[in-house]
Amino acid sequence: FLQVLHVDHVQSNTVTLESLRDPNGPMYYNGVYHLFYQHNPFGPLFGNIHWAHSVSHDLINWIPLEPALAPTEPYDINGAFSGSTIILPGNKPVMLYTGVDNKFHQVQNMAVPKDLSDPYLREWVKYSGNPIINVPAGITRDDFRDPTTTWIADDGKWRMIIGSNRDNTGIAFLYQTEDFVNWTRYDSPLHKVEGTGVWECPDFYPVWVDSTDGVDTSVINPSERVKHVLKLGLLKNDNDYYMIGSYNPEREHYVPENDFTLSTLRYDYGKYYASKSFFDPVKKRRILMAWVNESDSEADAIAKGWSGLHSFPRSLWLDQNKKQLVQWPIVEIEMLHENEIGLQDKKLEGGSLHEVVGITASQADVKISFKLTDLEEPEELDESWTDPQLICSKMDASKKGKFGPFGLLALASKDLTEQTAIFFRVFQTKGRYIVLMCSDQSSSFGPVLICCFTQTTPKCTKENPYSHTKPVLFIWKNMASCTNRLTCPKPTFRRSSARNGLDKTTYGAFVDIDPKQDEISLRTLVDHSIVESFGGGGKTCITSRVYPTVAIGEDAHLFAFNNGTESVVVSELNAWSVKKARINIVEETISCTD
Ligand code: FRU
C-alpha cells in the first residue's frame, strides 16, 4: 500500500520531503476509490498540514493527485486537520474537516468538489461560510477536532461526532444538521470517559451481528441486527481503542457493552493510529485504514526525507462471539502475490527452526497454522500477570517455555542477529487456556554460546545450532556429557535492527481462542520496514516498524521457529512474495490491461 511508495524512495535514493499521517475521508464515488490523508508536502515532520489526495480503482495501485485542501484561509491557515467525507443524496460528496484558524482555534469546515463530472474530483472548493462549527464554550481551543462520517437518522437529520476533552474527560460531542451548514450540538455528548484526555479521530459505525459484510454508516438498527462500534484515538498514548455497544437514535445515547479502561479492545496492539473506516459498496464490506508512524527519530526522518506509512487496508466485522472485531487484509492483496509456496504437517521440535525459502522475505504474505497435538498441562500463568505486553517483554522469544514461544522470525538475517519475532505462548489459569501473542522487536532467539566440539581444533562458529541441516560441529543437546567445551565470544544479538536509537518496544495481547479446539493461526505481511500480524484469524493484530541493516532485500530471511520444550506441528503454511504496488505513477501509465 502506501508504504511501498516510501520504500521505493529509500531504494532509489530519491530525495522527497514529505510526511504522511492520518487517512482522511476514504470513499468510493462513481467507480473510483478516494483516499485523502494528512500530509506535509514540504518536509518530513509535522507541519503545513494539507489533505493529500490519491485515487485507485482497486485499493492497491494508487494515482497521486494534487492536494485536495491546502491551509490557505483564515479558518484553516494553521492546518487542514483530519475529517471525513459523505456522499449525500443526489450523489454529491461533501468533505468535513477541522481547520486550525489564525488564532489557533480548531473549527469545523466544509468543502465540496468543484466539478462533479471530473472522474477524480481533483479540485475541492471550500464553503464560503466556513467555519460551520466553532469551539464550544468551556472547551480549550485546540481540543476540538476530527469530524466523523455523518449518518442519517430516522428523522431525516444528519448526525456527526467530534473528538474533544474537558478536564481530562475524553468526549465525543454529538451534532445534528439538515443542511450541513447549520449545526446544533446536543446537550449530552454521544459518549465520554473520565481520565482519558483528548479523543482524536473518532469513528462511529454499525456492524452486523450475524454477517461478515459491512454496513453502511447510516444504517441504524434494522430488526436489532446491528451493534455500533465507537472508536477513539487517545492523544496521550497514540492508541486506537474501540467499544462495541448499542446506539439508541431516539435518545441519542450510546451504551457500550464494555467499560473503557486502558485494557479496552484495540484495533491493533502495535503501532497503528488515527485509523478511519468506510463502507465499500462494491464488495459490501467495511474497510479500515490507519497511519503507522516511524519508530526511528525525527533526525532520521530528516535524513531520509520522509516519514509515515499507511497500513495495508483491512476488512473488519464483528466476531462470532459478538464481543470483538475481526480484521483481515483485503482480498485484493492477492493481485500482488507471486511465487506461492506451501508446506503441510511439519513437526517443529522444541528448539528448532525451519527456514521458509522460495519467496522474497522482505516483501511477503505468510499464513501459518500451528497445531498443539499434546496440549497437556501448559505452564500456569500467574494471576497477577494481567498485562500481556509486559509478559511479552519479560518473556521474549529467547525465553524457553513449554508450549511456546513458537511463530515466525521475519526480516531475519541469515545468522539471526537481526530478527523480528512474532510468536505465541500457551498458558493455563484456573483451568482455562490462555493464548498470548507477541511481536518482539528486541527478541534474541539466536546461536547458542557454548559449543561442544568433537573435532581436535575447536573453533567458534556462527552456524545456526538449531538447524537440523548443520549439526555437525555440535552435540548441543547433550552438553552434560560433553568433555570438550568451549565458550565462544557472545554473539551480539542485534534483534530487529543493529541500529541503536530506535523504538524497539515489544508488543503483546491475548488471543481469544481455545487452543484445544482451534489451531493457532498467524498471518504476517512483511514490507521492508513494516510487519503487520494477524493472530487467531484476525482477532488480535499487531503492527510494528523495524529497520534491519542486514536483513534487507535478498538478504532478508523468514523462519518458522519453536523455542518451547514441547514440539508443535505446522499443520499448514502458505507464503507468497508480494510484488510492489504501483502507487507513485501517473495515471497515463496505468492501462486497463495492466
Ligand atoms: C491525529 C491528529 C488529529 C489531527 C491531525 C493533525 O494524528 O492529531 O487529531 O486532526 O492528527 O494532523
Coordinates of C-alpha atoms and ligand atoms in Angstrom, one line a residue:
F1 CA 0.0 0.0 0.0
L2 CA 1.3 3.5 0.6
Q3 CA 4.4 2.1 2.4
V4 CA 5.6 0.9 -1.0
L5 CA 5.9 4.4 -2.2
H6 CA 8.1 5.4 0.6
V7 CA 10.3 2.3 0.5
D8 CA 10.8 3.0 -3.2
H9 CA 12.2 6.3 -2.2
V10 CA 14.6 4.7 0.1
Q11 CA 15.8 2.2 -2.6
S12 CA 16.1 4.8 -5.3
N13 CA 17.6 7.4 -3.0
T14 CA 15.2 9.9 -4.4
V15 CA 15.0 12.8 -2.0
T16 CA 11.4 13.5 -1.2
L17 CA 10.4 15.8 1.6
E18 CA 7.1 14.7 3.0
S19 CA 5.3 13.4 6.0
L20 CA 2.2 11.2 5.7
R21 CA -0.2 10.8 8.7
D22 CA -3.9 10.1 9.3
P23 CA -6.0 8.7 6.5
N24 CA -9.0 11.1 5.9
G25 CA -12.3 10.8 4.2
P26 CA -11.9 7.5 2.3
M27 CA -14.9 7.0 -0.1
Y28 CA -16.0 5.2 -3.2
Y29 CA -17.5 7.5 -5.7
N30 CA -18.6 6.8 -9.3
G31 CA -16.3 3.8 -9.7
V32 CA -13.2 5.3 -8.0
Y33 CA -11.8 4.9 -4.5
H34 CA -10.6 8.2 -3.0
L35 CA -8.2 8.4 -0.1
F36 CA -7.2 11.7 1.4
Y37 CA -4.6 12.0 4.2
Q38 CA -2.8 14.4 6.5
H39 CA 0.3 15.5 4.7
N40 CA 3.1 17.9 4.8
P41 CA 4.3 18.3 1.3
F42 CA 7.3 20.5 2.3
G43 CA 9.0 18.4 4.9
P44 CA 9.2 15.1 6.7
L45 CA 8.0 16.4 10.0
F46 CA 4.6 17.6 11.2
G47 CA 3.6 21.0 9.9
N48 CA 1.9 22.7 6.9
I49 CA -0.9 20.2 7.1
H50 CA -2.7 19.6 3.8
W51 CA -5.2 17.0 2.7
A52 CA -3.2 14.9 0.1
H53 CA -5.4 13.0 -2.4
S54 CA -4.9 9.7 -4.2
V55 CA -7.3 7.7 -6.2
S56 CA -7.5 4.0 -7.0
H57 CA -9.6 1.5 -9.0
D58 CA -8.6 -1.4 -6.8
L59 CA -7.3 -0.1 -3.4
I60 CA -3.9 -1.5 -4.4
N61 CA -2.5 0.7 -7.1
W62 CA -2.8 4.4 -6.4
I63 CA -2.6 7.5 -8.6
P64 CA -1.4 10.6 -6.7
L65 CA -3.2 13.9 -7.4
E66 CA -2.7 17.4 -6.2
P67 CA -3.7 18.0 -2.6
A68 CA -7.4 18.5 -2.2
L69 CA -7.0 21.0 0.6
A70 CA -4.2 23.4 1.5
P71 CA -4.1 25.6 4.6
T72 CA -4.9 28.9 2.9
E73 CA -7.8 30.6 4.6
P74 CA -8.1 32.4 8.0
Y75 CA -10.2 29.4 9.2
D76 CA -7.6 26.8 8.3
I77 CA -4.4 28.7 7.8
N78 CA -2.6 26.7 10.6
G79 CA -3.6 23.3 9.2
A80 CA -6.3 21.4 7.4
F81 CA -6.7 18.7 10.0
S82 CA -8.5 15.4 9.9
G83 CA -12.1 14.8 8.9
S84 CA -14.5 12.8 6.8
T85 CA -16.4 12.6 3.5
I86 CA -20.0 11.7 2.9
I87 CA -21.9 11.2 -0.3
L88 CA -25.3 13.0 0.1
P89 CA -28.5 12.0 -1.7
G90 CA -28.2 13.2 -5.3
N91 CA -24.7 11.6 -5.4
K92 CA -23.0 14.7 -4.0
P93 CA -19.8 14.3 -2.0
V94 CA -19.1 16.6 0.9
M95 CA -16.0 17.0 3.0
L96 CA -15.9 18.0 6.6
Y97 CA -12.6 18.8 8.2
T98 CA -11.0 20.6 11.1
G99 CA -9.3 23.9 10.3
V100 CA -6.8 25.4 12.7
D101 CA -7.6 29.1 12.4
N102 CA -5.5 32.2 12.6
K103 CA -6.0 32.2 16.3
F104 CA -5.2 28.5 16.7
H105 CA -8.8 27.6 17.4
Q106 CA -9.9 24.3 16.0
V107 CA -13.0 24.9 13.9
Q108 CA -15.0 22.7 11.6
N109 CA -15.2 23.4 7.9
M110 CA -16.8 22.1 4.8
A111 CA -15.7 21.7 1.1
V112 CA -17.3 20.2 -2.0
P113 CA -15.9 19.1 -5.4
K114 CA -15.6 21.8 -7.9
D115 CA -16.6 19.7 -10.9
L116 CA -18.7 16.6 -10.3
S117 CA -18.0 15.5 -13.9
D118 CA -14.3 15.2 -13.2
P119 CA -13.9 11.4 -12.5
Y120 CA -11.1 12.0 -10.0
L121 CA -12.7 15.0 -8.2
R122 CA -9.3 16.8 -8.4
E123 CA -10.4 20.2 -7.1
W124 CA -12.3 20.9 -3.9
V125 CA -13.9 24.2 -3.1
K126 CA -14.1 25.4 0.5
Y127 CA -17.5 26.7 1.6
S128 CA -17.6 30.5 1.7
G129 CA -19.4 30.4 5.1
N130 CA -16.7 28.5 6.9
P131 CA -16.3 27.8 9.7
I132 CA -19.6 26.0 10.1
I133 CA -18.9 25.0 13.8
N134 CA -16.9 26.8 16.4
V135 CA -15.2 25.6 19.6
P136 CA -18.0 25.1 22.3
A137 CA -17.8 27.3 25.4
G138 CA -15.6 25.8 28.1
I139 CA -13.5 23.8 25.7
T140 CA -9.9 24.6 25.1
R141 CA -9.3 26.0 21.6
D142 CA -7.1 23.1 20.5
D143 CA -9.2 20.2 21.9
F144 CA -12.0 20.1 19.3
R145 CA -11.3 18.1 16.1
D146 CA -11.8 15.4 13.6
P147 CA -15.5 15.3 12.5
T148 CA -16.7 11.7 11.7
T149 CA -18.6 10.4 8.7
T150 CA -22.1 11.7 9.1
W151 CA -25.1 9.3 9.4
I152 CA -28.7 10.0 8.9
A153 CA -31.3 9.0 11.5
D154 CA -35.0 8.2 11.0
D155 CA -35.9 11.8 11.5
G156 CA -34.1 12.6 8.2
K157 CA -31.5 14.7 10.0
W158 CA -27.7 14.0 9.8
R159 CA -25.6 13.3 12.9
M160 CA -21.8 13.6 13.4
I161 CA -19.4 13.5 16.3
I162 CA -16.3 15.4 17.1
G163 CA -13.4 14.5 19.4
S164 CA -12.8 16.6 22.4
N165 CA -11.8 16.9 26.1
R166 CA -12.8 18.7 29.2
D167 CA -10.8 18.4 32.4
N168 CA -9.2 15.2 31.2
T169 CA -12.5 13.6 30.3
G170 CA -12.5 12.5 26.7
I171 CA -15.7 13.5 24.9
A172 CA -17.4 12.7 21.6
F173 CA -19.7 15.7 21.0
L174 CA -22.8 14.9 19.0
Y175 CA -24.1 17.3 16.4
Q176 CA -27.2 17.4 14.2
T177 CA -27.9 19.1 10.9
E178 CA -30.3 19.2 8.0
D179 CA -28.3 21.2 5.5
F180 CA -24.6 20.7 6.6
V181 CA -24.4 24.5 7.1
N182 CA -26.4 24.9 10.3
W183 CA -25.3 22.5 13.1
T184 CA -26.8 22.0 16.6
R185 CA -24.9 20.4 19.4
Y186 CA -26.8 18.0 21.7
D187 CA -26.5 18.9 25.4
S188 CA -25.1 15.5 26.2
P189 CA -22.3 14.0 24.2
L190 CA -22.7 10.7 22.5
H191 CA -20.2 9.3 25.0
K192 CA -17.4 10.5 27.4
V193 CA -14.9 8.7 29.7
E194 CA -13.1 10.3 32.6
G195 CA -9.4 10.2 32.7
T196 CA -8.8 9.5 29.0
G197 CA -7.8 13.1 27.9
V198 CA -8.3 14.3 24.3
W199 CA -10.1 12.0 21.9
E200 CA -8.8 12.2 18.4
C201 CA -10.2 10.8 15.1
P202 CA -13.3 9.2 16.5
D203 CA -15.2 6.7 14.2
F204 CA -18.7 5.5 14.7
Y205 CA -20.4 2.8 12.6
P206 CA -22.7 -0.2 12.7
V207 CA -21.6 -3.8 12.3
W208 CA -24.0 -6.7 11.5
V209 CA -24.4 -9.1 14.4
D210 CA -24.7 -12.1 12.1
S211 CA -22.7 -11.4 9.0
T212 CA -19.2 -10.5 8.0
D213 CA -20.5 -8.0 5.4
G214 CA -20.0 -4.3 6.1
V215 CA -22.9 -2.0 7.0
D216 CA -23.4 1.5 5.6
T217 CA -22.7 4.1 8.2
S218 CA -26.3 5.4 8.1
V219 CA -28.0 2.1 8.9
I220 CA -29.2 2.4 12.5
N221 CA -30.8 -0.7 13.8
P222 CA -32.9 -2.8 11.4
S223 CA -34.5 -5.5 13.4
E224 CA -31.8 -5.4 16.1
R225 CA -29.4 -6.8 13.6
V226 CA -26.6 -4.3 14.2
K227 CA -24.3 -3.2 17.0
H228 CA -22.4 0.0 16.9
V229 CA -18.6 0.5 17.2
L230 CA -17.2 3.6 18.8
K231 CA -13.6 4.0 18.1
L232 CA -11.4 6.7 19.5
G233 CA -7.7 7.6 19.5
L234 CA -6.1 8.7 22.7
L235 CA -3.7 11.6 22.2
K236 CA -1.9 10.6 25.4
N237 CA -0.6 7.3 24.1
D238 CA -1.3 7.2 20.3
N239 CA -3.5 4.1 20.6
D240 CA -6.9 3.5 18.9
Y241 CA -9.4 1.9 21.2
Y242 CA -12.9 0.7 20.4
M243 CA -16.1 -0.2 22.2
I244 CA -19.0 -2.3 21.0
G245 CA -22.4 -1.3 22.1
S246 CA -25.9 -0.2 21.2
Y247 CA -26.9 3.2 19.8
N248 CA -30.4 4.5 20.5
P249 CA -31.1 7.2 18.0
E250 CA -34.3 8.4 19.7
R251 CA -32.4 9.1 22.9
E252 CA -29.2 9.9 21.1
H253 CA -27.4 7.7 23.5
Y254 CA -24.6 5.1 23.1
V255 CA -24.3 2.3 25.6
P256 CA -21.0 0.4 25.3
E257 CA -21.0 -3.2 26.4
N258 CA -17.5 -3.0 27.7
D259 CA -16.4 -0.3 30.2
F260 CA -13.5 1.8 28.9
T261 CA -10.2 1.1 30.6
L262 CA -6.7 1.1 29.1
S263 CA -7.2 -2.7 28.6
T264 CA -10.2 -1.9 26.4
L265 CA -10.1 -3.5 23.0
R266 CA -7.7 -2.1 20.4
Y267 CA -7.7 -2.5 16.7
D268 CA -4.0 -3.2 16.8
Y269 CA -1.7 -3.7 19.8
G270 CA 1.4 -2.3 18.0
K271 CA 1.9 0.9 16.1
Y272 CA -1.4 1.9 14.5
Y273 CA -3.2 5.2 14.9
A274 CA -5.7 7.7 13.6
S275 CA -7.5 5.0 11.7
K276 CA -10.5 5.6 9.6
S277 CA -13.1 3.1 8.3
F278 CA -15.6 3.4 5.4
F279 CA -18.3 1.3 3.8
D280 CA -17.2 -0.1 0.4
P281 CA -20.5 -0.6 -1.6
V282 CA -18.6 -2.6 -4.3
K283 CA -17.8 -5.6 -2.1
K284 CA -20.2 -4.7 0.7
R285 CA -17.5 -4.5 3.3
R286 CA -16.2 -2.1 5.9
I287 CA -12.6 -1.2 5.2
L288 CA -10.1 0.1 7.8
M289 CA -7.0 2.2 7.2
A290 CA -4.5 3.7 9.6
W291 CA -1.4 5.7 10.0
V292 CA 1.7 3.7 11.1
N293 CA 4.3 6.1 12.4
E294 CA 8.0 5.6 12.3
S295 CA 10.0 4.0 15.2
D296 CA 13.1 6.0 14.4
S297 CA 13.9 9.6 15.3
E298 CA 13.0 12.9 13.8
A299 CA 16.6 13.3 12.8
D300 CA 16.3 10.0 10.9
A301 CA 13.1 11.4 9.2
I302 CA 15.1 14.4 8.1
A303 CA 17.9 12.3 6.9
K304 CA 15.7 10.1 4.8
G305 CA 13.4 12.9 3.8
W306 CA 10.1 11.3 4.6
S307 CA 8.1 9.7 7.5
G308 CA 4.9 7.8 8.0
L309 CA 3.1 4.9 6.3
H310 CA -0.4 3.7 5.9
S311 CA -1.2 0.1 6.9
F312 CA -2.5 -2.4 4.3
P313 CA -6.3 -1.9 4.1
R314 CA -8.2 -4.4 6.3
S315 CA -11.8 -5.6 6.2
L316 CA -13.4 -5.7 9.5
W317 CA -16.5 -7.3 11.0
L318 CA -18.0 -8.5 14.3
D319 CA -16.6 -11.7 15.6
Q320 CA -18.9 -14.7 16.2
N321 CA -18.6 -14.1 19.9
K322 CA -20.1 -10.6 19.3
K323 CA -17.6 -9.2 21.8
Q324 CA -14.8 -8.0 19.5
L325 CA -14.0 -7.2 15.9
V326 CA -12.1 -9.3 13.4
Q327 CA -9.7 -7.8 10.9
W328 CA -8.2 -9.3 7.7
P329 CA -6.2 -7.8 4.9
I330 CA -8.4 -7.0 1.9
V331 CA -8.6 -9.8 -0.6
E332 CA -7.1 -7.5 -3.3
I333 CA -3.7 -8.3 -1.8
E334 CA -3.8 -11.4 -4.0
M335 CA -3.2 -9.2 -7.0
L336 CA 0.3 -8.8 -5.7
H337 CA 1.0 -12.4 -4.9
E338 CA 3.7 -14.4 -6.7
N339 CA 5.8 -17.5 -6.0
E340 CA 3.4 -19.3 -3.8
I341 CA 5.0 -21.9 -1.6
G342 CA 3.2 -24.4 0.7
L343 CA 4.0 -26.8 3.5
Q344 CA 1.9 -29.2 5.5
D345 CA 2.2 -31.2 8.7
K346 CA 5.7 -30.2 9.5
K347 CA 6.7 -31.0 13.1
L348 CA 8.8 -28.4 14.8
E349 CA 10.7 -30.0 17.7
G350 CA 11.3 -27.9 20.7
G351 CA 14.2 -25.5 20.0
S352 CA 14.1 -25.8 16.2
L353 CA 13.9 -23.5 13.2
H354 CA 12.6 -24.0 9.7
E355 CA 13.6 -21.6 7.0
V356 CA 10.8 -20.6 4.6
V357 CA 12.6 -20.4 1.3
G358 CA 11.4 -19.6 -2.2
I359 CA 9.8 -16.3 -1.6
T360 CA 11.0 -12.7 -1.2
A361 CA 11.2 -12.5 2.6
S362 CA 11.5 -8.7 2.6
Q363 CA 8.1 -8.4 0.9
A364 CA 5.9 -11.3 1.8
D365 CA 2.5 -12.5 2.9
V366 CA 2.7 -15.6 5.2
K367 CA 0.0 -17.7 6.6
I368 CA 0.9 -20.4 9.2
S369 CA -1.2 -22.6 11.5
F370 CA 0.1 -24.4 14.5
K371 CA -1.4 -27.5 16.0
L372 CA -0.7 -28.5 19.5
T373 CA -1.3 -32.2 19.5
D374 CA -0.3 -32.9 23.1
L375 CA -1.6 -29.9 24.9
E376 CA -1.3 -31.2 28.4
E377 CA -0.5 -29.2 31.4
P378 CA 0.6 -25.9 29.9
E379 CA 2.5 -23.5 32.2
E380 CA 0.5 -21.7 34.8
L381 CA 0.1 -18.0 34.2
D382 CA 0.5 -16.1 37.4
E383 CA -2.9 -14.4 38.0
S384 CA -1.2 -11.1 38.7
W385 CA 0.2 -11.1 35.2
T386 CA -2.6 -9.3 33.5
D387 CA -0.7 -7.1 31.1
P388 CA 0.0 -9.1 28.0
Q389 CA 2.5 -6.6 26.7
L390 CA 4.5 -6.9 29.9
I391 CA 4.5 -10.7 29.7
C392 CA 5.8 -10.5 26.2
S393 CA 8.5 -8.1 27.3
K394 CA 9.6 -10.2 30.2
M395 CA 9.4 -13.5 28.2
D396 CA 10.9 -12.5 24.9
A397 CA 11.4 -15.1 22.1
S398 CA 14.7 -16.3 23.7
K399 CA 12.9 -17.4 26.9
K400 CA 12.0 -21.1 26.6
G401 CA 8.6 -22.1 27.7
K402 CA 6.7 -25.3 27.4
F403 CA 4.1 -24.5 24.7
G404 CA 5.9 -21.6 23.0
P405 CA 7.3 -19.4 22.1
F406 CA 6.5 -20.6 18.5
G407 CA 5.8 -18.4 15.5
L408 CA 7.7 -16.6 12.8
L409 CA 11.0 -14.8 12.6
A410 CA 10.5 -12.1 10.0
L411 CA 13.1 -9.9 8.4
A412 CA 15.8 -12.1 9.9
S413 CA 19.5 -12.1 8.8
K414 CA 20.9 -15.5 8.0
D415 CA 22.9 -15.6 11.2
L416 CA 19.7 -14.5 13.1
T417 CA 21.5 -11.5 14.7
E418 CA 18.6 -9.4 13.2
Q419 CA 15.1 -10.7 13.5
T420 CA 11.6 -9.6 14.4
A421 CA 9.8 -12.5 16.3
I422 CA 6.1 -12.8 16.1
F423 CA 5.0 -15.7 18.3
F424 CA 2.6 -17.3 20.7
R425 CA 2.7 -18.9 24.1
V426 CA 0.0 -21.0 25.6
F427 CA -0.6 -20.9 29.4
Q428 CA -3.4 -22.0 31.7
T429 CA -5.0 -20.3 34.6
K430 CA -7.9 -21.6 36.7
G431 CA -8.4 -24.5 34.3
R432 CA -8.6 -22.2 31.3
Y433 CA -6.2 -21.9 28.4
I434 CA -4.7 -18.5 27.7
V435 CA -3.1 -17.8 24.3
L436 CA -0.6 -14.9 24.2
M437 CA 0.6 -13.2 21.0
C438 CA 3.7 -11.1 20.9
S439 CA 5.6 -9.1 18.3
D440 CA 9.1 -8.8 19.7
Q441 CA 11.3 -6.2 18.0
S442 CA 14.0 -6.9 20.5
S443 CA 14.0 -10.7 20.7
S444 CA 17.1 -12.8 20.7
F445 CA 16.5 -16.4 19.6
G446 CA 19.9 -16.9 18.2
P447 CA 23.0 -19.0 18.3
V448 CA 24.0 -20.8 21.5
L449 CA 27.0 -19.5 23.2
I450 CA 28.6 -22.7 24.4
C451 CA 29.9 -25.1 21.7
C452 CA 31.0 -28.6 22.2
F453 CA 33.3 -29.9 19.6
T454 CA 34.1 -33.4 18.6
Q455 CA 37.0 -32.2 16.5
T456 CA 40.5 -31.6 17.6
T457 CA 40.8 -27.9 16.7
P458 CA 37.8 -26.3 18.2
K459 CA 36.7 -23.1 16.6
C460 CA 33.7 -20.9 17.3
T461 CA 31.1 -20.8 14.6
K462 CA 28.2 -18.7 13.7
E463 CA 26.3 -21.5 12.1
N464 CA 22.8 -21.8 13.5
P465 CA 22.8 -24.6 16.0
Y466 CA 19.1 -25.1 15.8
S467 CA 19.2 -26.0 12.2
H468 CA 18.9 -29.8 11.6
T469 CA 20.9 -29.4 8.4
K470 CA 24.1 -28.2 10.2
P471 CA 24.5 -30.1 13.4
V472 CA 28.0 -31.4 12.5
L473 CA 30.1 -29.5 15.0
F474 CA 27.7 -29.6 17.9
I475 CA 26.3 -32.0 20.3
W476 CA 24.4 -29.1 21.8
K477 CA 21.5 -31.1 23.2
N478 CA 23.8 -33.3 25.2
M479 CA 26.0 -30.7 26.9
A480 CA 26.2 -32.6 30.2
S481 CA 28.3 -35.4 28.7
C482 CA 30.5 -33.0 26.7
T483 CA 34.1 -33.1 27.7
N484 CA 35.4 -30.7 25.1
R485 CA 33.7 -27.4 25.8
L486 CA 34.4 -24.0 24.5
T487 CA 32.7 -20.8 25.4
C488 CA 32.6 -18.7 22.3
P489 CA 32.5 -14.9 22.4
K490 CA 29.0 -13.8 22.9
P491 CA 27.3 -13.1 19.6
T492 CA 25.7 -9.7 19.5
F493 CA 22.0 -10.1 19.5
R494 CA 21.1 -7.1 17.4
R495 CA 17.5 -8.1 17.2
S496 CA 15.1 -6.3 14.8
S497 CA 17.9 -3.9 13.9
A498 CA 21.6 -3.4 14.6
R499 CA 20.9 0.3 14.9
N500 CA 20.6 2.0 18.2
G501 CA 18.2 4.9 18.9
L502 CA 15.1 3.1 17.6
D503 CA 11.9 2.3 19.5
K504 CA 12.1 -1.5 19.8
T505 CA 9.2 -1.8 22.2
T506 CA 7.8 -5.3 22.5
Y507 CA 4.1 -5.6 21.8
G508 CA 1.6 -8.2 23.1
A509 CA -2.0 -9.1 23.5
F510 CA -4.1 -12.1 24.3
V511 CA -5.9 -14.0 21.6
D512 CA -9.4 -15.2 22.4
I513 CA -9.3 -18.7 21.1
D514 CA -9.3 -22.2 22.6
P515 CA -6.1 -24.0 21.6
K516 CA -7.7 -27.3 22.4
Q517 CA -10.3 -26.8 19.7
D518 CA -8.7 -24.4 17.3
E519 CA -5.4 -24.3 15.6
I520 CA -3.4 -21.2 16.4
S521 CA -3.0 -19.3 13.2
L522 CA -0.8 -16.3 12.3
R523 CA -0.8 -14.2 9.1
T524 CA 2.0 -11.8 8.7
L525 CA 2.5 -9.2 6.0
V526 CA 6.1 -8.0 5.6
D527 CA 7.0 -5.0 3.6
H528 CA 10.6 -3.8 4.2
S529 CA 10.1 -1.8 7.4
I530 CA 6.6 -2.8 8.4
V531 CA 5.4 -6.0 9.8
E532 CA 1.6 -6.5 10.2
S533 CA 0.5 -9.6 12.0
F534 CA -3.0 -11.1 12.4
G535 CA -3.3 -13.8 15.1
G536 CA -6.2 -16.2 15.5
G537 CA -7.7 -15.4 12.1
G538 CA -7.6 -11.6 12.7
K539 CA -8.8 -11.5 16.3
T540 CA -5.6 -9.9 17.6
C541 CA -3.5 -7.7 15.3
I542 CA 0.0 -6.3 15.9
T543 CA 1.9 -3.9 13.6
S544 CA 5.5 -2.9 14.1
R545 CA 8.1 -0.8 12.3
V546 CA 11.6 -2.2 12.1
Y547 CA 14.7 -1.1 10.3
P548 CA 17.1 -4.0 9.7
T549 CA 20.5 -3.2 8.4
V550 CA 21.5 -6.7 7.2
A551 CA 18.2 -8.4 6.7
I552 CA 17.2 -6.3 3.7
G553 CA 16.3 -7.2 0.1
E554 CA 17.7 -10.5 -0.9
D555 CA 19.4 -10.8 2.5
A556 CA 16.2 -11.0 4.4
H557 CA 15.1 -14.4 5.6
L558 CA 12.0 -15.9 7.1
F559 CA 11.8 -18.7 9.6
A560 CA 9.2 -20.6 11.5
F561 CA 10.5 -21.4 14.9
N562 CA 9.7 -23.2 18.1
N563 CA 11.6 -22.3 21.2
G564 CA 9.3 -24.2 23.6
T565 CA 10.3 -27.5 25.1
E566 CA 7.2 -29.3 23.6
S567 CA 7.0 -29.9 19.8
V568 CA 4.3 -28.2 17.7
V569 CA 3.1 -29.1 14.3
V570 CA 2.9 -26.6 11.5
S571 CA -0.3 -28.0 10.0
E572 CA -0.3 -25.6 7.1
L573 CA 2.0 -22.9 5.8
N574 CA 1.3 -20.8 2.7
A575 CA 3.5 -17.9 1.7
W576 CA 3.9 -15.6 -1.2
S577 CA 6.3 -12.9 -2.4
V578 CA 4.4 -9.7 -2.6
K579 CA 5.1 -7.5 -5.7
K580 CA 5.3 -3.8 -5.4
A581 CA 2.1 -1.9 -5.9
R582 CA 2.1 0.9 -8.4
I583 CA 1.3 3.9 -6.4
N584 CA 3.6 6.7 -7.4
I585 CA 3.0 6.6 -11.1
V586 CA 0.9 9.0 -13.1
E587 CA -2.4 7.9 -14.5
E588 CA -1.4 7.6 -18.1
T589 CA 0.8 4.7 -17.4
I590 CA -2.0 2.5 -16.0
S591 CA -4.0 0.9 -18.7
C592 CA -6.9 -1.5 -18.4
T593 CA -4.8 -4.4 -19.5
D594 CA -2.1 -3.8 -16.8
Ligands
FRU1 C1 -4.2 12.6 14.9 C2 -4.2 14.1 14.7 C3 -5.6 14.6 14.6 C4 -5.5 15.8 13.8 C5 -4.3 15.5 12.9 C6 -3.4 16.6 12.6 O1 -2.9 12.1 14.5 O2 -3.6 14.7 15.8 O3 -6.3 14.7 15.8 O4 -6.6 16.2 13.2 O5 -3.6 14.5 13.5 O6 -2.5 16.2 11.6

